[in-house]
Amino acid sequence: MSTFQAPKGTYDLTPPRSAKFLAVREAISAPLRDSGYGYIETPGFENVELFARGVGESTDIVTKEMYTLTTKGGDQLALRPEGTASVLRAALEANLHKLGNLPVKLWYSGSYYRYERPQAGRYRHFSQVGAEAIGTEDPALDAELIILADQAYRSLGLRQFRILLNSLGDKECRPVYREALQTFLRDLDLDEETRRRIEINPLRVLDDKRADVQKQLTDAPKLRDYLCDACKAYHEEVRALLTAAGVAFEDDEKLVRGLDYYTRTTFEFVHDGLGSQSAVGGGGRYDGLSEMIGGPELPSVGWALGVDRTVLALEAEGVELDLPATTSVYAVPLGDEARRALFAVVTELRRAGIAADFAFGGRGLKGAMKSANRSGARYTLVAGERDLAEGVVQLKDMESGEQTAVPLAEAAAELAKRLG
Ligand code: ATP
Ligand code: MG
């Protein structure tokens, strides 16, 4: 193994591609920030208990994918595999739900860790931007979150994504369905592990990706036929609000999602250019989660969008993001005296908010001009001893190639004027 290799299933974000990740995080969070969501940051690890209880003992995330560790002090911790349980824990700890301002609307952005089999779009370290609206049961809140995610993807220029929508019922109707489903599943030809799953979390069997399993599920009882009136009415309202907002969605009865805590509304954003790792984001309502982790009853809804897969989706669609130029002015000094003079100009430009860079290391004109080209700068400032003797610098427009001598003292002001 090479010393310079990132751990299996991980990769580094390096320029220039890393700029896309920043732009995606920015684009996903912008509609949230404009909609009353406040920023929250929680630790990269939590007590393992939080996820065991909050995500669910029977989920793949907890049984197979969690990175757990015992500290020197004997604490059992886990690198966070997802955001919702941590955010809810933090909100409860800070008593945000008691400030009389429900729902508590929060957004987050960060790294998540799952011990998975690495594939294209599936990593052991990945990045999500998420949103949670805690403490209110209102179909408009479910609709708001779906609309904001749709808006975020559209603002990035993504078009080939679809929204899958389902309702998982509540604590009244879901158990009845669960039993009907178990009775159906027990008669199928399934492996041992799946049989165990039927007893622990039968809805997850519907989520099985294998074709031979899916084939047997065609006639499985449909949750839709078991929804209680309250759940039906709630779901119809979410659908109506989305339709009124012009957000297209597909009803997907098989959408159960991998986490135990979902109730009622669940949804997923899938992109058709990504092959088998097609989910770019997902979420839903989790009315029982707070109680599951020892808190009061706080019906809530949220989503998490995967930054890595969103970048892959942009690349699959060939979307070129309108990234801001990193450098507007590049300074090329020839000689020590010019170095001091141009370094001062660069500092002045930066203080005036103009992106500027400098040919460090006393390189020759040719190499430095190459760097100027690569930087994407619109203007280059070049100065040698003769220029300085005349009190000028050469200002080159990299687009037209036109070069003019500008008094050194006016260089920054002239550039500010030209760059508007
Ligand atoms: P999948 O079905 O692909 O395993 P998931 O249901 O486990 O996805 P969520 O827990 O809903 O995913 O996480 C939300 C989003 O985070 C996903 O839609 C995806 O974009 C991203 N994500 C989840 N796991 C990974 C991973 N291992 N690598 C990269 N992105 C991931
Ligand atoms: Mg998964």
Short mmCIF file of C-alpha atoms and ligand atoms in Angstrom, two decimals:
data_model
loop_
_atom_site.label_atom_id
_atom_site.label_comp_id
_atom_site.label_asym_id
_atom_site.label_seq_id
_atom_site.Cartn_x
_atom_site.Cartn_y
_atom_site.Cartn_z
CA MET A 1 0.00 0.00 0.00
CA SER A 2 1.30 3.41 -0.91
CA THR A 3 1.84 5.87 1.92
CA PHE A 4 -0.16 8.43 -0.01
CA GLN A 5 -3.36 6.45 -0.26
CA ALA A 6 -6.56 7.50 1.50
CA PRO A 7 -8.28 4.68 3.46
CA LYS A 8 -10.46 2.27 1.49
CA GLY A 9 -13.83 3.72 0.54
CA THR A 10 -12.72 7.31 1.05
CA TYR A 11 -11.40 9.98 -1.24
CA ASP A 12 -10.09 13.49 -0.89
CA LEU A 13 -11.65 16.60 -2.31
CA THR A 14 -8.97 18.48 -4.15
CA PRO A 15 -9.03 21.52 -6.46
CA PRO A 16 -10.50 22.11 -8.92
CA ARG A 17 -13.25 19.50 -8.31
CA SER A 18 -13.56 20.41 -4.62
CA ALA A 19 -15.11 23.73 -5.69
CA LYS A 20 -18.14 21.80 -6.90
CA PHE A 21 -18.67 20.32 -3.43
CA LEU A 22 -18.63 23.78 -1.87
CA ALA A 23 -21.07 25.01 -4.50
CA VAL A 24 -23.41 22.06 -3.90
CA ARG A 25 -23.40 22.58 -0.13
CA GLU A 26 -24.08 26.26 -0.68
CA ALA A 27 -26.91 25.60 -3.16
CA ILE A 28 -28.61 23.05 -0.91
CA SER A 29 -28.42 25.21 2.19
CA ALA A 30 -29.42 28.51 0.55
CA PRO A 31 -33.18 27.74 0.29
CA LEU A 32 -33.14 26.46 3.89
CA ARG A 33 -31.47 29.60 5.22
CA ASP A 34 -34.12 31.63 3.39
CA SER A 35 -36.91 29.59 4.99
CA GLY A 36 -36.24 29.97 8.69
CA TYR A 37 -33.84 27.07 9.20
CA GLY A 38 -30.99 27.82 11.62
CA TYR A 39 -27.57 26.22 11.37
CA ILE A 40 -26.69 23.43 13.80
CA GLU A 41 -23.41 21.57 14.23
CA THR A 42 -23.01 18.45 16.34
CA PRO A 43 -19.96 16.26 17.08
CA GLY A 44 -18.70 13.77 14.52
CA PHE A 45 -19.29 11.02 17.09
CA GLU A 46 -21.99 10.22 19.63
CA ASN A 47 -22.64 7.61 22.27
CA VAL A 48 -23.35 4.43 20.36
CA GLU A 49 -26.60 4.10 22.29
CA LEU A 50 -28.10 7.11 20.52
CA PHE A 51 -27.91 5.44 17.12
CA ALA A 52 -28.82 1.98 18.42
CA ARG A 53 -32.02 3.43 19.84
CA GLY A 54 -32.59 6.23 17.37
CA VAL A 55 -31.73 4.64 14.04
CA GLY A 56 -32.88 1.18 15.04
CA GLU A 57 -31.27 -2.08 16.20
CA SER A 58 -32.59 -3.89 13.13
CA THR A 59 -31.28 -1.53 10.48
CA ASP A 60 -28.27 -2.17 8.26
CA ILE A 61 -26.82 1.10 9.47
CA VAL A 62 -26.64 -0.10 13.07
CA THR A 63 -25.98 -3.80 12.55
CA LYS A 64 -23.44 -3.60 9.74
CA GLU A 65 -22.39 -0.11 8.83
CA MET A 66 -21.52 1.70 12.03
CA TYR A 67 -17.96 2.54 13.02
CA THR A 68 -17.87 1.97 16.76
CA LEU A 69 -15.04 2.47 19.18
CA THR A 70 -14.27 2.24 22.85
CA THR A 71 -12.39 5.21 24.25
CA LYS A 72 -9.50 4.93 26.69
CA GLY A 73 -12.01 5.93 29.35
CA GLY A 74 -14.31 3.06 28.38
CA ASP A 75 -17.03 5.06 26.59
CA GLN A 76 -18.76 3.33 23.68
CA LEU A 77 -18.87 5.79 20.81
CA ALA A 78 -19.83 5.63 17.14
CA LEU A 79 -18.81 7.84 14.25
CA ARG A 80 -22.09 9.34 13.16
CA PRO A 81 -23.69 7.36 10.33
CA GLU A 82 -26.48 9.92 9.80
CA GLY A 83 -27.60 13.29 11.09
CA THR A 84 -31.14 13.13 12.36
CA ALA A 85 -30.61 11.35 15.68
CA SER A 86 -27.74 13.69 16.60
CA VAL A 87 -29.65 16.83 15.67
CA LEU A 88 -32.67 15.76 17.68
CA ARG A 89 -30.44 14.84 20.62
CA ALA A 90 -28.79 18.26 20.46
CA ALA A 91 -32.11 20.09 20.18
CA LEU A 92 -33.44 18.25 23.22
CA GLU A 93 -30.25 18.88 25.18
CA ALA A 94 -30.44 22.62 24.43
CA ASN A 95 -34.19 22.64 25.13
CA LEU A 96 -34.83 24.29 21.78
CA HIS A 97 -38.30 22.74 21.76
CA LYS A 98 -39.20 24.57 24.98
CA LEU A 99 -38.60 28.06 23.67
CA GLY A 100 -42.21 28.19 22.52
CA ASN A 101 -41.32 28.46 18.89
CA LEU A 102 -42.29 25.25 17.16
CA PRO A 103 -41.31 23.86 14.80
CA VAL A 104 -37.62 24.10 15.58
CA LYS A 105 -36.16 24.32 12.08
CA LEU A 106 -32.50 23.36 11.74
CA TRP A 107 -30.07 22.63 8.93
CA TYR A 108 -26.66 20.97 9.01
CA SER A 109 -23.77 20.03 6.78
CA GLY A 110 -21.03 17.56 7.48
CA SER A 111 -19.24 14.23 7.20
CA TYR A 112 -20.90 10.87 7.83
CA TYR A 113 -19.36 7.42 8.15
CA ARG A 114 -20.67 4.02 7.18
CA TYR A 115 -18.75 0.79 6.85
CA GLU A 116 -20.13 -0.18 3.43
CA ARG A 117 -18.85 -2.05 0.41
CA PRO A 118 -17.29 0.78 -1.57
CA GLN A 119 -18.69 1.31 -5.06
CA ALA A 120 -19.25 4.23 -7.39
CA GLY A 121 -21.37 6.66 -5.35
CA ARG A 122 -21.09 4.56 -2.17
CA TYR A 123 -18.28 5.47 0.18
CA ARG A 124 -17.27 4.95 3.79
CA HIS A 125 -16.93 8.65 4.34
CA PHE A 126 -19.43 10.91 2.63
CA SER A 127 -21.00 14.26 3.06
CA GLN A 128 -24.59 15.35 3.55
CA VAL A 129 -26.54 18.54 3.92
CA GLY A 130 -29.68 17.99 5.94
CA ALA A 131 -32.71 19.73 7.38
CA GLU A 132 -34.99 18.89 10.29
CA ALA A 133 -38.26 20.54 11.36
CA ILE A 134 -38.91 19.40 14.92
CA GLY A 135 -42.04 19.43 17.04
CA THR A 136 -44.90 20.07 14.61
CA GLU A 137 -47.29 17.82 12.77
CA ASP A 138 -48.39 19.70 9.69
CA PRO A 139 -48.51 18.41 6.12
CA ALA A 140 -47.34 21.82 4.93
CA LEU A 141 -44.07 21.20 6.75
CA ASP A 142 -43.51 17.92 4.91
CA ALA A 143 -44.37 19.70 1.66
CA GLU A 144 -42.05 22.64 2.49
CA LEU A 145 -39.06 20.37 2.91
CA ILE A 146 -39.68 18.49 -0.33
CA ILE A 147 -40.22 21.76 -2.20
CA LEU A 148 -36.98 23.22 -0.79
CA ALA A 149 -34.96 20.17 -1.85
CA ASP A 150 -36.51 20.36 -5.30
CA GLN A 151 -35.62 24.05 -5.45
CA ALA A 152 -32.04 23.30 -4.37
CA TYR A 153 -31.51 20.66 -7.05
CA ARG A 154 -33.08 22.87 -9.71
CA SER A 155 -30.94 25.86 -8.73
CA LEU A 156 -27.90 23.67 -9.42
CA GLY A 157 -29.24 22.89 -12.87
CA LEU A 158 -30.18 19.28 -12.17
CA ARG A 159 -33.10 18.07 -14.25
CA GLN A 160 -33.02 14.26 -14.43
CA PHE A 161 -34.07 13.63 -10.86
CA ARG A 162 -37.38 12.25 -9.66
CA ILE A 163 -39.18 12.45 -6.36
CA LEU A 164 -40.60 9.22 -4.96
CA LEU A 165 -43.27 9.60 -2.30
CA ASN A 166 -44.99 7.25 0.10
CA SER A 167 -46.71 7.13 3.46
CA LEU A 168 -45.68 4.55 6.06
CA GLY A 169 -48.70 5.06 8.30
CA ASP A 170 -48.55 5.75 12.01
CA LYS A 171 -48.54 3.81 15.25
CA GLU A 172 -52.19 2.96 14.74
CA CYS A 173 -52.31 1.52 11.25
CA ARG A 174 -48.74 0.43 10.66
CA PRO A 175 -48.83 -2.52 13.13
CA VAL A 176 -51.88 -3.97 11.38
CA TYR A 177 -50.14 -3.77 8.04
CA ARG A 178 -46.95 -5.14 9.53
CA GLU A 179 -48.71 -8.28 10.60
CA ALA A 180 -50.41 -8.78 7.24
CA LEU A 181 -47.06 -8.33 5.52
CA GLN A 182 -45.35 -10.81 7.84
CA THR A 183 -47.99 -13.43 7.10
CA PHE A 184 -47.41 -12.92 3.35
CA LEU A 185 -43.60 -12.94 3.60
CA ARG A 186 -43.34 -16.07 5.73
CA ASP A 187 -44.64 -18.11 2.78
CA LEU A 188 -41.96 -16.92 0.37
CA ASP A 189 -38.73 -18.61 -0.63
CA LEU A 190 -36.17 -16.46 1.17
CA ASP A 191 -32.74 -16.90 2.75
CA GLU A 192 -32.17 -17.14 6.50
CA GLU A 193 -31.15 -13.54 7.00
CA THR A 194 -34.20 -12.24 5.18
CA ARG A 195 -36.40 -14.59 7.20
CA ARG A 196 -34.99 -13.07 10.37
CA ARG A 197 -35.71 -9.64 8.95
CA ILE A 198 -39.36 -10.60 8.43
CA GLU A 199 -39.68 -10.99 12.19
CA ILE A 200 -37.74 -7.88 13.19
CA ASN A 201 -38.52 -5.35 10.48
CA PRO A 202 -40.66 -6.78 7.68
CA LEU A 203 -41.07 -3.47 5.83
CA ARG A 204 -37.36 -3.53 5.14
CA VAL A 205 -37.81 -6.68 3.07
CA LEU A 206 -39.74 -4.55 0.58
CA ASP A 207 -36.57 -2.47 0.24
CA ASP A 208 -34.52 -5.53 -0.84
CA LYS A 209 -32.53 -4.68 -3.95
CA ARG A 210 -32.26 -8.26 -5.30
CA ALA A 211 -34.34 -9.09 -8.40
CA ASP A 212 -35.30 -12.60 -7.24
CA VAL A 213 -36.68 -11.12 -4.03
CA GLN A 214 -38.47 -8.28 -5.79
CA LYS A 215 -40.13 -10.79 -8.14
CA GLN A 216 -41.76 -12.53 -5.20
CA LEU A 217 -43.04 -9.26 -3.78
CA THR A 218 -45.40 -8.37 -6.62
CA ASP A 219 -48.49 -9.46 -4.72
CA ALA A 220 -47.37 -8.30 -1.29
CA PRO A 221 -50.07 -6.48 0.69
CA LYS A 222 -49.95 -2.75 0.02
CA LEU A 223 -49.55 -0.33 2.88
CA ARG A 224 -51.90 2.03 1.07
CA ASP A 225 -54.78 -0.36 1.67
CA TYR A 226 -54.08 -0.32 5.40
CA LEU A 227 -53.60 3.41 6.07
CA CYS A 228 -55.97 4.80 8.68
CA ASP A 229 -58.18 7.76 7.75
CA ALA A 230 -55.97 10.27 9.54
CA CYS A 231 -52.86 9.05 7.69
CA LYS A 232 -54.71 9.01 4.39
CA ALA A 233 -55.95 12.58 4.83
CA TYR A 234 -52.49 13.74 5.90
CA HIS A 235 -50.88 12.13 2.88
CA GLU A 236 -53.46 13.54 0.48
CA GLU A 237 -52.76 17.01 1.84
CA VAL A 238 -49.00 16.63 1.32
CA ARG A 239 -49.65 15.47 -2.24
CA ALA A 240 -52.04 18.35 -2.92
CA LEU A 241 -49.57 20.94 -1.61
CA LEU A 242 -46.79 19.54 -3.79
CA THR A 243 -49.04 19.49 -6.82
CA ALA A 244 -50.11 23.08 -6.17
CA ALA A 245 -46.43 24.06 -5.96
CA GLY A 246 -45.79 22.46 -9.34
CA VAL A 247 -43.45 19.85 -7.86
CA ALA A 248 -43.85 16.56 -9.70
CA PHE A 249 -43.61 13.33 -7.71
CA GLU A 250 -44.27 9.63 -8.18
CA ASP A 251 -46.21 7.56 -5.70
CA ASP A 252 -43.98 4.65 -4.74
CA GLU A 253 -45.54 2.10 -2.45
CA LYS A 254 -42.31 0.17 -2.09
CA LEU A 255 -40.45 3.13 -0.66
CA VAL A 256 -39.86 2.25 2.99
CA ARG A 257 -36.33 3.64 3.47
CA GLY A 258 -33.66 2.07 5.59
CA LEU A 259 -34.28 3.65 8.96
CA ASP A 260 -36.68 2.44 11.61
CA TYR A 261 -37.87 5.82 12.76
CA TYR A 262 -39.96 6.92 9.81
CA THR A 263 -43.74 7.40 10.08
CA ARG A 264 -46.21 8.74 7.54
CA THR A 265 -44.47 10.75 4.80
CA THR A 266 -41.32 9.23 3.31
CA PHE A 267 -39.63 10.37 0.16
CA GLU A 268 -36.52 9.86 -1.86
CA PHE A 269 -34.83 11.84 -4.60
CA VAL A 270 -33.41 9.58 -7.26
CA HIS A 271 -31.27 10.47 -10.24
CA ASP A 272 -31.39 8.40 -13.38
CA GLY A 273 -27.79 9.00 -14.41
CA LEU A 274 -26.18 7.27 -11.43
CA GLY A 275 -26.65 3.54 -12.00
CA SER A 276 -27.45 1.51 -8.91
CA GLN A 277 -26.51 4.19 -6.35
CA SER A 278 -29.38 6.29 -7.63
CA ALA A 279 -30.63 7.92 -4.40
CA VAL A 280 -29.27 11.43 -4.14
CA GLY A 281 -31.29 12.23 -1.04
CA GLY A 282 -34.11 11.13 1.13
CA GLY A 283 -36.12 11.77 4.20
CA GLY A 284 -39.44 11.64 5.91
CA ARG A 285 -41.49 12.15 9.00
CA TYR A 286 -40.29 10.66 12.27
CA ASP A 287 -43.01 11.28 14.82
CA GLY A 288 -41.79 8.64 17.26
CA LEU A 289 -38.04 9.27 17.26
CA SER A 290 -37.92 11.73 20.14
CA GLU A 291 -39.66 9.28 22.45
CA MET A 292 -37.43 6.47 21.20
CA ILE A 293 -34.38 8.34 22.45
CA GLY A 294 -36.04 9.30 25.74
CA GLY A 295 -37.50 12.71 24.86
CA PRO A 296 -41.05 14.07 24.85
CA GLU A 297 -43.48 13.54 21.98
CA LEU A 298 -42.17 15.73 19.15
CA PRO A 299 -43.54 14.93 15.71
CA SER A 300 -40.88 15.94 13.20
CA VAL A 301 -39.85 15.71 9.57
CA GLY A 302 -36.52 16.05 7.78
CA TRP A 303 -34.27 15.07 4.93
CA ALA A 304 -30.61 14.55 4.10
CA LEU A 305 -29.16 15.09 0.66
CA GLY A 306 -25.92 13.40 -0.31
CA VAL A 307 -23.34 15.89 -1.53
CA ASP A 308 -21.12 13.26 -3.18
CA ARG A 309 -23.92 11.78 -5.26
CA THR A 310 -25.27 15.22 -6.12
CA VAL A 311 -21.87 16.10 -7.59
CA LEU A 312 -21.88 12.80 -9.52
CA ALA A 313 -25.40 13.58 -10.76
CA LEU A 314 -24.28 17.00 -11.99
CA GLU A 315 -21.38 15.38 -13.81
CA ALA A 316 -23.67 12.69 -15.26
CA GLU A 317 -25.96 15.38 -16.65
CA GLY A 318 -23.00 17.39 -17.89
CA VAL A 319 -24.04 20.44 -15.87
CA GLU A 320 -21.29 23.04 -15.70
CA LEU A 321 -21.69 24.99 -12.49
CA ASP A 322 -21.28 28.71 -12.73
CA LEU A 323 -18.36 28.77 -10.32
CA PRO A 324 -16.92 32.14 -9.34
CA ALA A 325 -13.42 32.75 -10.75
CA THR A 326 -10.91 32.10 -8.02
CA THR A 327 -8.48 34.76 -9.18
CA SER A 328 -9.21 38.02 -10.98
CA VAL A 329 -5.73 39.48 -10.98
CA TYR A 330 -2.39 37.69 -11.12
CA ALA A 331 0.81 39.59 -10.36
CA VAL A 332 4.13 38.69 -11.99
CA PRO A 333 7.16 40.52 -10.53
CA LEU A 334 10.56 40.44 -12.20
CA GLY A 335 13.22 41.16 -9.59
CA ASP A 336 13.24 41.95 -5.87
CA GLU A 337 12.11 45.53 -6.07
CA ALA A 338 9.15 44.60 -8.29
CA ARG A 339 8.30 41.78 -5.91
CA ARG A 340 7.86 44.21 -3.02
CA ALA A 341 5.92 46.70 -5.13
CA LEU A 342 3.54 44.14 -6.65
CA PHE A 343 3.09 42.28 -3.38
CA ALA A 344 1.82 45.57 -1.95
CA VAL A 345 -0.57 46.00 -4.87
CA VAL A 346 -1.88 42.43 -4.39
CA THR A 347 -2.48 43.11 -0.69
CA GLU A 348 -4.32 46.31 -1.55
CA LEU A 349 -6.50 44.50 -4.11
CA ARG A 350 -7.39 41.75 -1.65
CA ARG A 351 -8.33 44.28 0.98
CA ALA A 352 -10.61 45.89 -1.59
CA GLY A 353 -12.29 42.50 -2.11
CA ILE A 354 -10.65 41.68 -5.43
CA ALA A 355 -9.39 38.11 -5.77
CA ALA A 356 -5.69 38.36 -6.49
CA ASP A 357 -2.71 36.02 -6.56
CA PHE A 358 1.00 36.37 -6.94
CA ALA A 359 3.87 34.51 -8.63
CA PHE A 360 5.75 33.34 -5.56
CA GLY A 361 9.25 31.96 -5.51
CA GLY A 362 11.01 34.34 -7.86
CA ARG A 363 10.18 32.40 -11.02
CA GLY A 364 11.08 33.47 -14.52
CA LEU A 365 8.67 35.37 -16.74
CA LYS A 366 7.71 32.34 -18.83
CA GLY A 367 6.81 30.05 -15.94
CA ALA A 368 5.05 32.83 -14.07
CA MET A 369 2.93 33.72 -17.13
CA LYS A 370 1.93 30.07 -17.41
CA SER A 371 0.68 30.19 -13.83
CA ALA A 372 -1.14 33.42 -14.62
CA ASN A 373 -2.91 31.64 -17.47
CA ARG A 374 -3.79 28.65 -15.35
CA SER A 375 -5.16 30.83 -12.56
CA GLY A 376 -7.95 32.00 -14.86
CA ALA A 377 -7.21 35.61 -13.93
CA ARG A 378 -8.75 38.23 -16.17
CA TYR A 379 -5.82 40.61 -15.69
CA THR A 380 -2.11 40.17 -15.17
CA LEU A 381 0.17 42.77 -13.64
CA VAL A 382 3.78 42.52 -14.79
CA ALA A 383 6.58 44.75 -13.56
CA GLY A 384 10.37 44.69 -14.02
CA GLU A 385 13.11 47.09 -13.01
CA ARG A 386 12.61 49.33 -16.03
CA ASP A 387 8.88 49.66 -15.37
CA LEU A 388 9.51 50.59 -11.77
CA ALA A 389 12.11 53.15 -12.80
CA GLU A 390 9.31 54.78 -14.82
CA GLY A 391 6.86 54.34 -11.94
CA VAL A 392 4.55 52.05 -13.92
CA VAL A 393 3.35 48.45 -14.10
CA GLN A 394 2.17 46.60 -17.21
CA LEU A 395 -1.50 45.70 -17.02
CA LYS A 396 -2.42 42.91 -19.41
CA ASP A 397 -5.99 42.02 -20.30
CA MET A 398 -5.81 38.22 -20.62
CA GLU A 399 -8.91 38.08 -22.81
CA SER A 400 -7.94 40.65 -25.46
CA GLY A 401 -4.17 40.33 -24.95
CA GLU A 402 -4.00 44.12 -24.84
CA GLN A 403 -1.31 45.56 -22.57
CA THR A 404 -1.13 49.06 -21.07
CA ALA A 405 1.28 50.79 -18.76
CA VAL A 406 -0.44 52.08 -15.63
CA PRO A 407 1.13 54.22 -12.88
CA LEU A 408 2.05 51.91 -10.00
CA ALA A 409 0.17 54.02 -7.46
CA GLU A 410 -3.01 53.78 -9.53
CA ALA A 411 -2.82 50.10 -10.43
CA ALA A 412 -5.24 48.88 -7.75
CA ALA A 413 -7.77 51.63 -8.44
CA GLU A 414 -7.58 51.01 -12.19
CA LEU A 415 -8.19 47.28 -11.71
CA ALA A 416 -11.06 47.94 -9.34
CA LYS A 417 -12.61 50.16 -12.00
CA ARG A 418 -12.13 47.66 -14.81
CA LEU A 419 -13.46 44.74 -12.75
CA GLY A 420 -16.50 46.77 -11.85
P1 ATP B 1 -28.74 3.82 -0.11
O1 ATP B 1 -30.09 3.19 -0.27
O2 ATP B 1 -28.10 4.23 -1.40
O3 ATP B 1 -27.83 3.02 0.79
P2 ATP B 1 -29.54 5.32 2.16
O4 ATP B 1 -31.02 5.15 2.20
O5 ATP B 1 -28.70 4.49 3.05
O6 ATP B 1 -29.02 5.21 0.66
P3 ATP B 1 -29.77 7.82 3.55
O7 ATP B 1 -29.45 7.26 4.87
O8 ATP B 1 -31.17 8.18 3.26
O9 ATP B 1 -29.21 6.86 2.40
O10 ATP B 1 -28.84 9.09 3.31
C1 ATP B 1 -29.25 10.20 2.49
C2 ATP B 1 -28.33 10.36 1.30
O11 ATP B 1 -26.97 10.29 1.71
C3 ATP B 1 -28.46 9.29 0.25
O12 ATP B 1 -29.54 9.55 -0.60
C4 ATP B 1 -27.13 9.40 -0.45
O13 ATP B 1 -27.13 10.46 -1.39
C5 ATP B 1 -26.20 9.74 0.66
N1 ATP B 1 -25.49 8.53 1.11
C6 ATP B 1 -25.91 7.58 1.97
N2 ATP B 1 -24.98 6.64 2.13
C7 ATP B 1 -23.94 6.99 1.34
C8 ATP B 1 -22.65 6.42 1.06
N3 ATP B 1 -22.25 5.31 1.66
N4 ATP B 1 -21.84 7.06 0.19
C9 ATP B 1 -22.23 8.20 -0.41
N5 ATP B 1 -23.41 8.79 -0.19
C10 ATP B 1 -24.26 8.20 0.67
MG MG B 2 -27.58 2.82 2.79
#
